[in-house]
Coordinates of C-alpha atoms in Angstrom, one line a residue:
X3 CA 0.3 0.1 0.3
X4 CA 1.8 3.2 -0.8
X5 CA 2.8 5.7 1.6
X6 CA 0.2 8.9 2.3
X7 CA 1.7 12.2 1.9
X8 CA 1.8 14.6 4.3
X9 CA -1.6 16.4 4.9
X10 CA -0.1 20.1 5.2
X11 CA 1.7 19.4 1.6
X12 CA -1.7 17.8 -0.6
X13 CA -3.1 21.4 0.4
X14 CA 0.0 23.2 0.1
X15 CA 0.9 25.1 3.3
X16 CA 2.7 25.4 5.9
X17 CA 2.0 23.0 9.1
X18 CA 1.1 26.6 11.3
X19 CA -0.9 28.0 8.6
X20 CA -4.7 29.4 9.9
X21 CA -7.6 28.1 9.6
X22 CA -8.6 30.9 7.0
X23 CA -5.3 30.0 4.7
X24 CA -6.3 25.7 5.2
X25 CA -9.5 26.5 3.6
X26 CA -8.5 29.2 1.0
X27 CA -6.0 26.1 0.0
X28 CA -8.3 23.4 0.3
X29 CA -10.8 25.7 -2.0
X30 CA -8.5 26.1 -4.7
X31 CA -6.8 23.0 -4.8
X32 CA -9.8 21.0 -5.1
X33 CA -11.7 23.7 -7.7
X34 CA -8.4 22.2 -9.6
X35 CA -8.7 19.1 -9.3
X36 CA -12.6 19.1 -9.5
X37 CA -14.2 15.9 -11.2
X38 CA -16.7 18.0 -13.2
X39 CA -13.6 19.6 -14.7
X40 CA -12.1 15.9 -15.7
X41 CA -14.4 13.6 -16.2
X42 CA -12.7 9.8 -16.5
X43 CA -9.6 11.7 -15.3
X44 CA -8.8 9.1 -12.5
X45 CA -5.4 10.8 -11.1
X46 CA -7.5 13.7 -10.7
X47 CA -9.9 11.5 -9.2
X48 CA -7.6 10.3 -6.6
X49 CA -6.1 13.2 -6.2
X50 CA -9.3 15.3 -5.5
X51 CA -10.1 12.3 -2.6
X52 CA -6.4 13.4 -1.5
X53 CA -7.6 17.0 -0.8
X54 CA -11.2 16.2 0.6
X55 CA -9.2 13.7 3.1
X56 CA -6.7 16.0 3.8
X57 CA -8.5 19.1 4.9
X58 CA -11.0 17.0 6.6
X59 CA -8.4 16.5 8.8
X60 CA -6.9 19.6 9.3
X61 CA -10.3 21.4 9.5
X62 CA -11.1 19.8 12.4
X63 CA -8.9 20.9 15.6
X64 CA -9.5 17.3 17.4
X65 CA -8.2 16.1 14.3
X66 CA -5.7 18.4 13.4
X67 CA -4.1 17.9 17.1
X68 CA -3.8 14.4 17.2
X69 CA -2.5 14.7 13.3
X70 CA 0.1 17.1 14.7
X71 CA 1.5 15.2 17.2
X72 CA 1.1 11.0 15.7
X73 CA 1.4 12.1 12.3
X74 CA -1.7 10.0 10.1
X75 CA -1.3 7.2 13.1
X76 CA -3.2 10.1 15.1
X77 CA -6.1 9.6 12.9
X78 CA -6.5 6.5 11.0
X79 CA -8.4 3.7 12.9
X80 CA -6.2 1.1 11.7
X81 CA -3.5 2.3 13.5
X82 CA -5.3 1.8 16.9
X83 CA -4.6 5.2 18.3
X84 CA -7.9 5.6 20.1
X85 CA -6.6 7.0 23.5
X86 CA -7.5 3.8 24.8
X87 CA -5.5 2.2 27.8
X88 CA -4.8 -1.3 28.7
X89 CA -5.6 -2.8 25.5
X90 CA -4.6 -0.1 22.8
X91 CA -7.4 1.6 22.6
X92 CA -9.9 -1.5 22.0
X93 CA -12.0 -1.3 25.2
X94 CA -15.1 0.6 22.9
X95 CA -15.0 -2.5 20.7
X96 CA -18.7 -3.9 19.9
X97 CA -20.0 -6.3 18.0
X98 CA -21.0 -3.8 15.3
X99 CA -17.5 -3.0 14.8
X100 CA -16.3 -6.8 14.8
X101 CA -18.7 -7.7 12.6
X102 CA -18.4 -5.1 10.7
X103 CA -14.9 -5.6 9.6
X104 CA -15.0 -9.4 9.2
X105 CA -18.3 -8.8 6.6
X106 CA -18.1 -5.5 5.0
X107 CA -21.7 -4.0 6.3
X108 CA -23.5 -7.0 5.2
X109 CA -26.6 -8.0 6.9
X110 CA -26.7 -4.5 8.4
X111 CA -23.4 -4.6 10.3
X112 CA -20.6 -1.6 10.4
X113 CA -22.2 -0.3 7.2
X114 CA -21.7 3.0 7.7
X115 CA -18.3 3.6 6.4
X116 CA -19.2 2.6 3.2
X117 CA -21.5 4.7 3.4
X118 CA -19.3 7.7 4.1
X119 CA -17.3 6.7 1.7
X120 CA -17.5 8.1 -1.9
X121 CA -20.1 6.6 -3.7
X122 CA -20.5 6.8 -7.3
X123 CA -23.4 8.3 -9.4
X124 CA -26.3 7.0 -10.6
X125 CA -26.3 6.6 -14.4
X126 CA -29.3 8.3 -16.4
X127 CA -30.8 6.6 -19.5
X128 CA -32.9 7.8 -22.3
X129 CA -33.9 6.4 -25.3
X130 CA -33.8 9.0 -29.3
X131 CA -35.1 8.1 -32.3
X132 CA -33.2 8.1 -35.1
X133 CA -33.8 7.0 -39.1
X134 CA -33.2 4.1 -40.7
X135 CA -30.5 6.2 -42.7
X136 CA -29.4 8.0 -39.8
X137 CA -28.4 4.3 -38.4
X138 CA -27.2 3.1 -41.4
X139 CA -24.3 5.6 -42.2
X140 CA -24.4 7.3 -38.7
X141 CA -25.5 11.0 -37.4
X142 CA -24.9 13.3 -34.5
X143 CA -27.7 14.3 -32.2
X144 CA -28.1 17.0 -29.3
X145 CA -30.3 15.6 -27.3
X146 CA -31.3 17.6 -23.8
X147 CA -30.6 16.0 -20.4
X148 CA -32.1 16.7 -17.3
X149 CA -29.6 16.2 -14.9
X150 CA -27.8 17.1 -11.2
X151 CA -24.8 19.3 -11.2
X152 CA -23.0 20.6 -8.0
X153 CA -24.0 23.6 -7.1
X154 CA -21.7 26.5 -8.4
X155 CA -22.3 29.2 -5.9
X156 CA -21.2 26.3 -2.8
X157 CA -18.3 24.0 -4.8
X158 CA -20.9 21.6 -4.1
X159 CA -20.4 22.0 -0.6
X160 CA -24.3 23.3 0.7
X161 CA -22.9 25.8 2.5
X162 CA -23.4 29.9 2.6
X163 CA -20.7 31.4 0.2
X164 CA -17.2 32.7 2.5
X165 CA -18.2 29.7 5.3
X166 CA -18.1 25.8 5.5
X167 CA -19.8 22.5 6.9
X168 CA -18.7 22.6 10.3
X169 CA -18.0 19.1 11.9
X170 CA -20.8 17.7 13.9
X171 CA -21.0 17.6 17.8
X172 CA -22.9 15.3 18.2
X173 CA -21.3 12.4 16.4
X174 CA -17.4 14.2 16.0
X175 CA -17.4 13.5 12.7
X176 CA -17.9 9.9 12.3
X177 CA -21.5 10.3 10.9
X178 CA -22.1 7.1 13.7
X179 CA -23.6 7.3 17.5
X180 CA -23.5 4.1 19.9
X181 CA -26.1 3.5 22.1
X182 CA -26.4 0.7 24.6
X183 CA -29.0 -1.6 25.7
X184 CA -29.0 -3.7 29.1
X185 CA -29.9 -7.3 27.9
X186 CA -29.9 -10.6 30.8
X187 CA -26.5 -10.9 28.9
X188 CA -25.0 -7.6 29.9
X189 CA -24.7 -4.2 27.7
X190 CA -25.3 -4.2 23.8
X191 CA -24.1 -1.8 22.1
X192 CA -25.9 -0.2 18.5
X193 CA -23.9 1.9 16.1
X194 CA -26.5 3.9 13.9
X195 CA -26.4 6.9 11.4
X196 CA -26.3 9.7 13.3
X197 CA -29.8 11.6 13.5
X198 CA -28.0 15.1 13.6
X199 CA -26.1 14.8 10.2
X200 CA -27.6 12.2 8.1
X201 CA -24.1 10.2 8.5
X202 CA -22.2 12.5 6.2
X203 CA -20.0 13.7 9.9
X204 CA -20.3 17.6 8.7
X205 CA -23.5 20.0 9.7
X206 CA -24.5 23.1 7.7
X207 CA -25.3 26.2 9.3
X208 CA -25.4 28.7 6.8
X209 CA -27.4 26.5 3.8
X210 CA -26.1 28.1 0.2
X211 CA -29.2 29.9 -1.1
X212 CA -28.4 28.6 -4.0
X213 CA -29.1 25.2 -3.5
X214 CA -30.6 25.3 -0.2
X215 CA -27.7 23.5 1.6
X216 CA -28.1 20.1 -0.5
X217 CA -24.9 21.1 -2.4
X218 CA -26.6 20.3 -5.8
X219 CA -29.0 22.1 -8.5
X220 CA -30.7 20.5 -11.4
X221 CA -30.3 21.9 -14.7
X222 CA -31.2 21.2 -18.2
X223 CA -28.0 20.2 -20.5
X224 CA -27.4 20.0 -24.4
X225 CA -25.5 17.1 -24.8
X226 CA -23.9 16.2 -28.5
X227 CA -23.9 12.4 -28.9
X228 CA -22.3 10.9 -32.1
X229 CA -24.3 8.5 -33.3
X230 CA -22.2 5.6 -35.2
X231 CA -22.8 4.3 -38.3
X232 CA -24.3 -0.1 -38.0
X233 CA -26.1 0.8 -35.2
X234 CA -29.3 -1.2 -34.5
X235 CA -32.5 -1.1 -32.8
X236 CA -31.9 -1.1 -28.9
X237 CA -28.2 -1.1 -29.3
X238 CA -26.6 1.3 -26.1
X239 CA -24.5 4.0 -26.4
X240 CA -22.2 5.0 -23.0
X241 CA -21.2 8.5 -22.5
X242 CA -19.0 8.3 -18.9
X243 CA -19.1 10.7 -16.6
X244 CA -22.2 12.1 -18.4
X245 CA -24.4 10.8 -15.4
X246 CA -25.6 12.5 -12.1
X247 CA -22.7 13.6 -9.4
X248 CA -20.9 11.0 -6.8
X249 CA -21.3 11.4 -3.4
X250 CA -18.3 13.0 -1.2
X251 CA -16.0 12.9 -3.9
X252 CA -17.5 10.1 -5.6
X253 CA -17.3 9.5 -9.4
X254 CA -20.3 10.9 -12.1
X255 CA -22.4 8.1 -12.9
X256 CA -22.5 7.5 -17.2
X257 CA -25.4 8.7 -19.5
X258 CA -26.6 5.4 -21.5
X259 CA -28.7 6.3 -25.0
X260 CA -30.7 3.4 -26.6
X261 CA -31.9 3.7 -29.9
X262 CA -34.8 3.6 -31.6
X263 CA -35.2 3.2 -35.1
X264 CA -38.2 4.4 -36.7
X265 CA -39.3 1.6 -39.4
X266 CA -38.7 2.4 -43.5
X267 CA -41.2 2.9 -46.2
X268 CA -39.3 0.7 -48.5
X269 CA -36.1 -1.5 -46.9
X270 CA -36.2 -3.7 -43.8
X271 CA -33.1 -5.1 -41.7
X272 CA -31.9 -8.2 -40.9
X273 CA -27.7 -7.7 -39.4
X274 CA -26.5 -5.6 -41.7
X275 CA -28.2 -6.9 -44.6
X276 CA -31.3 -4.5 -45.8
X277 CA -34.4 -6.4 -47.5
X278 CA -36.8 -4.7 -50.1
X279 CA -39.8 -6.2 -52.1
X280 CA -40.1 -4.9 -55.8
X281 CA -43.1 -5.5 -57.9
X282 CA -42.4 -6.3 -62.0
X283 CA -45.2 -6.6 -64.1
X284 CA -46.0 -10.4 -66.7
X285 CA -43.9 -8.9 -69.5
X286 CA -40.9 -7.7 -67.2
X287 CA -40.4 -11.2 -66.1
X288 CA -41.1 -13.3 -69.2
X289 CA -38.9 -10.8 -71.4
X290 CA -36.5 -9.8 -68.9
X291 CA -35.8 -6.0 -68.3
X292 CA -33.1 -3.4 -66.5
X293 CA -34.7 -2.5 -63.4
X294 CA -33.7 0.3 -61.0
X295 CA -33.7 -0.8 -58.1
X296 CA -33.7 1.5 -54.8
X297 CA -30.9 1.4 -52.0
X298 CA -29.6 3.3 -49.4
X299 CA -26.6 4.8 -52.0
X300 CA -29.5 5.8 -54.7
X301 CA -31.0 4.2 -57.3
X302 CA -28.9 1.0 -59.0
X303 CA -29.5 -1.0 -62.5
X304 CA -29.7 -4.7 -62.1
X305 CA -30.5 -7.3 -65.5
X306 CA -33.2 -9.0 -64.7
X307 CA -32.5 -12.5 -67.2
X308 CA -36.1 -13.4 -69.1
X309 CA -38.1 -16.2 -66.8
X310 CA -37.9 -14.9 -63.8
X311 CA -40.4 -16.4 -61.4
X312 CA -42.0 -14.3 -58.5
X313 CA -41.0 -14.8 -55.6
X314 CA -36.9 -14.4 -56.7
X315 CA -34.6 -13.2 -54.7
X316 CA -31.5 -11.8 -56.3
X317 CA -28.7 -10.3 -54.4
X318 CA -26.7 -6.5 -54.2
X319 CA -23.5 -7.2 -53.0
X320 CA -22.0 -4.4 -50.4
X321 CA -25.7 -2.5 -50.5
X322 CA -26.2 -2.9 -47.2
X323 CA -25.9 -1.5 -44.0
X324 CA -21.7 -0.8 -42.9
X325 CA -20.3 -3.2 -40.4
X326 CA -20.1 -1.1 -36.8
X327 CA -17.1 -2.5 -35.9
X328 CA -14.8 -2.7 -38.5
X329 CA -14.5 -2.3 -42.3
X330 CA -17.4 -3.6 -45.1
X331 CA -20.9 -4.0 -45.5
X332 CA -24.1 -6.2 -45.3
X333 CA -25.8 -7.0 -49.1
X334 CA -28.6 -5.8 -50.2
X335 CA -31.4 -8.7 -51.0
X336 CA -33.9 -8.0 -53.7
X337 CA -37.4 -10.1 -53.7
X338 CA -39.1 -9.7 -57.5
X339 CA -43.3 -10.3 -57.2
X340 CA -45.2 -10.2 -60.5
X341 CA -48.0 -7.5 -59.9
X342 CA -51.4 -8.8 -62.0
X343 CA -53.0 -6.4 -63.5
X344 CA -57.0 -4.8 -62.5
X345 CA -59.4 -3.9 -64.4
X346 CA -58.5 -5.1 -67.7
X347 CA -60.3 -3.8 -71.3
X348 CA -61.8 -6.2 -73.4
X349 CA -58.8 -5.8 -75.9
X350 CA -56.5 -7.1 -73.4
X351 CA -58.2 -9.5 -72.1
X352 CA -59.0 -10.7 -75.6
X353 CA -55.0 -9.9 -76.1
X354 CA -54.6 -12.1 -72.8
X355 CA -56.6 -15.4 -74.3
X356 CA -55.1 -15.4 -77.5
X357 CA -51.6 -15.2 -76.1
X358 CA -52.7 -18.3 -73.4
X359 CA -54.0 -20.0 -76.5
X360 CA -50.7 -19.6 -78.6
X361 CA -48.5 -20.5 -75.9
X362 CA -50.6 -23.6 -74.8
X363 CA -48.3 -25.3 -72.3
X364 CA -44.8 -25.2 -74.5
X365 CA -43.7 -22.1 -72.3
X366 CA -44.4 -23.7 -68.9
X367 CA -42.6 -25.9 -66.8
X368 CA -45.0 -28.9 -65.7
X369 CA -45.8 -29.1 -62.6
X370 CA -47.0 -31.5 -60.7
X371 CA -50.5 -31.2 -58.8
X372 CA -50.8 -31.5 -54.7
X373 CA -52.2 -35.2 -55.7
X374 CA -49.5 -35.9 -58.3
X375 CA -47.0 -35.8 -55.4
X376 CA -48.9 -37.6 -52.7
X377 CA -49.3 -40.6 -55.2
X378 CA -45.1 -40.4 -56.0
X379 CA -44.5 -40.5 -52.0
X380 CA -46.7 -43.5 -50.7
X381 CA -45.9 -45.0 -54.7

């Protein structure tokens, strides 16, 4: 485990610095390394936590006195420096402390140490709708997100400008209070959240007018989102550090944006392939034709051979959706269906009957009836 730096060195002040100098130095350093200014920067996040830890000790007269005398051992419980006698400061132990250390607060024992530490902010989830083409080729969208941010007036402390939160006098900054209850087996010590500070260890006597002492404000923020080419329905983009702010110096959550793609009038999609149905006339199917086929890139020509049957599918290579990872594209599959004309004139009907009489069965492949196929199967 890395050795901790001197708290005075962390804040950039001398050991004899006054409370006002310590407070001023803290604000300067905290502003410099605040997570809002360095989203996703782990080094800045660690520095910000170190600054908060140093200020928490040096702003508390009792902790500062112990630190000046014993160094880190005077304020770190892991060193056993609790001022106890005979057993190295262990005469105040209770079952909650023991189970909390062993089980990490599981099942309701000793969870305050975890609750009082840095906590990551919540994620924000949002759904946006885009067109078929925007999903295929990518785009940029500006979206409005309502979220919480640190109050600019108090820097997130919740205290009126020129003041700072004070150490809770009931729990002495621990965020915990102990109560004893007499039982047939002796005294049972219970540890709970301090009701006066809500477990924060700090009390705000003069709240900030802008945030009413919460240290946070609700804002409507416009965020630019880059949507990659090839994204599909239901897929989610993650923007790190754009979610809700953390607690007690914890990192911001993320903004998770899920795609909803509008249906297209012509195209449908399966993976990276595009499908389209195209009507053709009987004459085109019989004689063949150069079809003008709609694609995502515009109209392309395809030479359809004569004698094409309805339901035939042909492929246009590399005319589908670009792959979201890597190069290349899917294909486009075109299904042709013969469209039977309606409301024919007498002359048209006469020509069709004449055509049918001339062709007979010569121009058609003989197809067996259902009953012929059944006879073959059981023969």
